[in-house]
Short mmCIF file of C-alpha atoms in Angstrom, two decimals:
data_model
loop_
_atom_site.label_atom_id
_atom_site.label_comp_id
_atom_site.label_asym_id
_atom_site.label_seq_id
_atom_site.Cartn_x
_atom_site.Cartn_y
_atom_site.Cartn_z
CA MET A 1 112.22 -116.00 -32.11
CA TYR A 2 114.30 -119.16 -32.62
CA ILE A 3 116.12 -120.69 -29.68
CA ASP A 4 118.72 -123.42 -30.13
CA GLY A 5 117.28 -126.76 -29.05
CA MET A 6 113.67 -125.67 -29.51
CA LYS A 7 111.41 -128.43 -30.80
CA SER A 8 108.46 -127.71 -33.12
CA ILE A 9 105.32 -129.83 -32.99
CA GLU A 10 102.55 -129.46 -35.56
CA LEU A 11 99.07 -130.40 -34.33
CA SER A 12 96.59 -132.13 -36.65
CA ASN A 13 94.98 -128.80 -37.59
CA GLY A 14 98.31 -127.16 -38.45
CA GLN A 15 98.73 -125.19 -35.22
CA ILE A 16 102.38 -125.05 -34.16
CA VAL A 17 103.68 -125.63 -30.63
CA GLU A 18 107.30 -124.58 -30.00
CA VAL A 19 108.72 -126.51 -27.02
CA LEU A 20 111.53 -124.89 -25.04
CA LYS A 21 113.92 -127.39 -23.48
CA ASN A 22 115.61 -125.49 -20.66
CA LEU A 23 114.66 -122.90 -18.09
CA LYS A 24 117.47 -120.45 -18.88
CA ASP A 25 116.29 -120.08 -22.50
CA THR A 26 112.68 -119.89 -21.33
CA ILE A 27 113.42 -117.00 -18.96
CA GLU A 28 115.33 -115.11 -21.68
CA PHE A 29 112.44 -115.67 -24.11
CA MET A 30 109.91 -114.32 -21.57
CA LYS A 31 112.07 -111.30 -20.76
CA ASP A 32 112.77 -110.43 -24.41
CA CYS A 33 109.25 -110.94 -25.75
CA TYR A 34 107.10 -109.92 -22.76
CA ILE A 35 108.54 -108.67 -19.48
CA GLU A 36 110.84 -106.01 -20.94
CA ASN A 37 108.35 -105.02 -23.67
CA LYS A 38 105.06 -104.69 -21.77
CA ASP A 39 104.30 -101.33 -23.37
CA TYR A 40 104.27 -102.85 -26.86
CA LEU A 41 102.01 -105.84 -26.20
CA ASP A 42 98.49 -106.21 -27.54
CA ASP A 43 95.69 -108.58 -26.54
CA ASP A 44 96.51 -111.00 -29.39
CA SER A 45 99.42 -112.43 -27.40
CA SER A 46 99.62 -113.65 -23.82
CA LEU A 47 102.05 -115.20 -21.38
CA TYR A 48 101.03 -117.57 -18.59
CA VAL A 49 103.56 -118.77 -16.00
CA GLU A 50 102.61 -121.34 -13.38
CA TYR A 51 104.88 -121.73 -10.36
CA LYS A 52 105.62 -124.79 -8.24
CA ASP A 53 103.99 -123.12 -5.22
CA GLY A 54 100.65 -122.87 -7.08
CA SER A 55 100.86 -119.14 -7.85
CA TYR A 56 100.81 -117.77 -11.39
CA TYR A 57 101.70 -114.78 -13.54
CA TYR A 58 99.63 -113.69 -16.56
CA LEU A 59 100.44 -110.91 -19.01
CA SER A 60 98.72 -109.69 -22.17
CA GLY A 61 98.28 -106.26 -23.71
CA SER A 62 95.71 -104.97 -21.24
CA VAL A 63 96.02 -107.37 -18.28
CA GLU A 64 98.79 -108.19 -15.84
CA GLU A 65 98.02 -110.51 -12.92
CA GLY A 66 100.36 -111.95 -10.31
CA LYS A 67 104.07 -111.33 -9.95
CA PHE A 68 106.75 -112.49 -12.39
CA LYS A 69 109.43 -114.56 -10.63
CA ARG A 70 112.49 -116.17 -12.18
CA THR A 71 112.53 -119.11 -9.78
CA GLY A 72 110.13 -121.94 -9.05
CA ILE A 73 108.76 -122.00 -12.60
CA LYS A 74 106.73 -125.14 -13.36
CA THR A 75 105.05 -124.37 -16.69
CA VAL A 76 105.12 -121.55 -19.25
CA ILE A 77 102.56 -121.11 -22.04
CA GLU A 78 102.92 -118.27 -24.52
CA ASP A 79 100.07 -117.82 -26.97
CA ASN A 80 100.25 -115.63 -30.05
CA PRO A 81 98.29 -115.59 -33.34
CA ARG A 82 100.75 -117.97 -35.05
CA THR A 83 102.09 -120.37 -32.42
CA TYR A 84 102.19 -121.54 -28.85
CA THR A 85 105.55 -121.58 -27.07
CA VAL A 86 105.73 -123.84 -24.02
CA TYR A 87 108.03 -125.02 -21.25
CA GLY A 88 107.22 -127.74 -18.73
CA LYS A 89 104.26 -130.11 -18.76
CA TRP A 90 101.34 -129.16 -21.00
CA LYS A 91 98.52 -130.73 -23.00
CA ALA A 92 96.62 -129.86 -26.18
CA ILE A 93 92.85 -129.86 -25.72
CA LYS A 94 90.45 -130.01 -28.65
CA THR A 95 87.89 -127.24 -28.12
CA ASP A 96 85.18 -128.12 -30.61
CA ASP A 97 83.16 -131.08 -31.91
CA ASN A 98 84.49 -130.92 -35.45
CA ASP A 99 85.23 -134.48 -36.65
CA ASP A 100 87.71 -133.19 -39.22
CA ASP A 101 90.98 -132.66 -37.34
CA GLU A 102 92.25 -130.24 -39.98
CA ASN A 103 89.42 -127.82 -39.16
CA CYS A 104 89.28 -128.23 -35.38
CA CYS A 105 90.76 -125.90 -32.79
CA TYR A 106 93.09 -126.71 -29.89
CA ILE A 107 94.13 -124.78 -26.80
CA ILE A 108 97.23 -125.51 -24.76
CA GLU A 109 96.89 -125.86 -20.98
CA PRO A 110 99.25 -126.80 -18.15
CA VAL A 111 99.12 -130.32 -16.76
#
């Protein structure tokens, strides 16, 4: 899904991070791809929403934790087999000891 104003970042290993710039587009993305399509999700994709009050919402094919709220959103991280889509503050963390950046693996986490 392409959203106007989205920025693409390619990590050293080729993983793509799509950065959403505004909350309105982020909420529409979450609704279209996750919230309104829960019955069609599988465990290969997940949505994590962290709120300013410290609570969170997590959704994947077989797990739903917390409550989705449209307000107070601090960080959003969507993970699917091809890309990450993020909103808010996040960081890429190298998860292995591989010295060759092209063959390493990263995960995206909130800051």
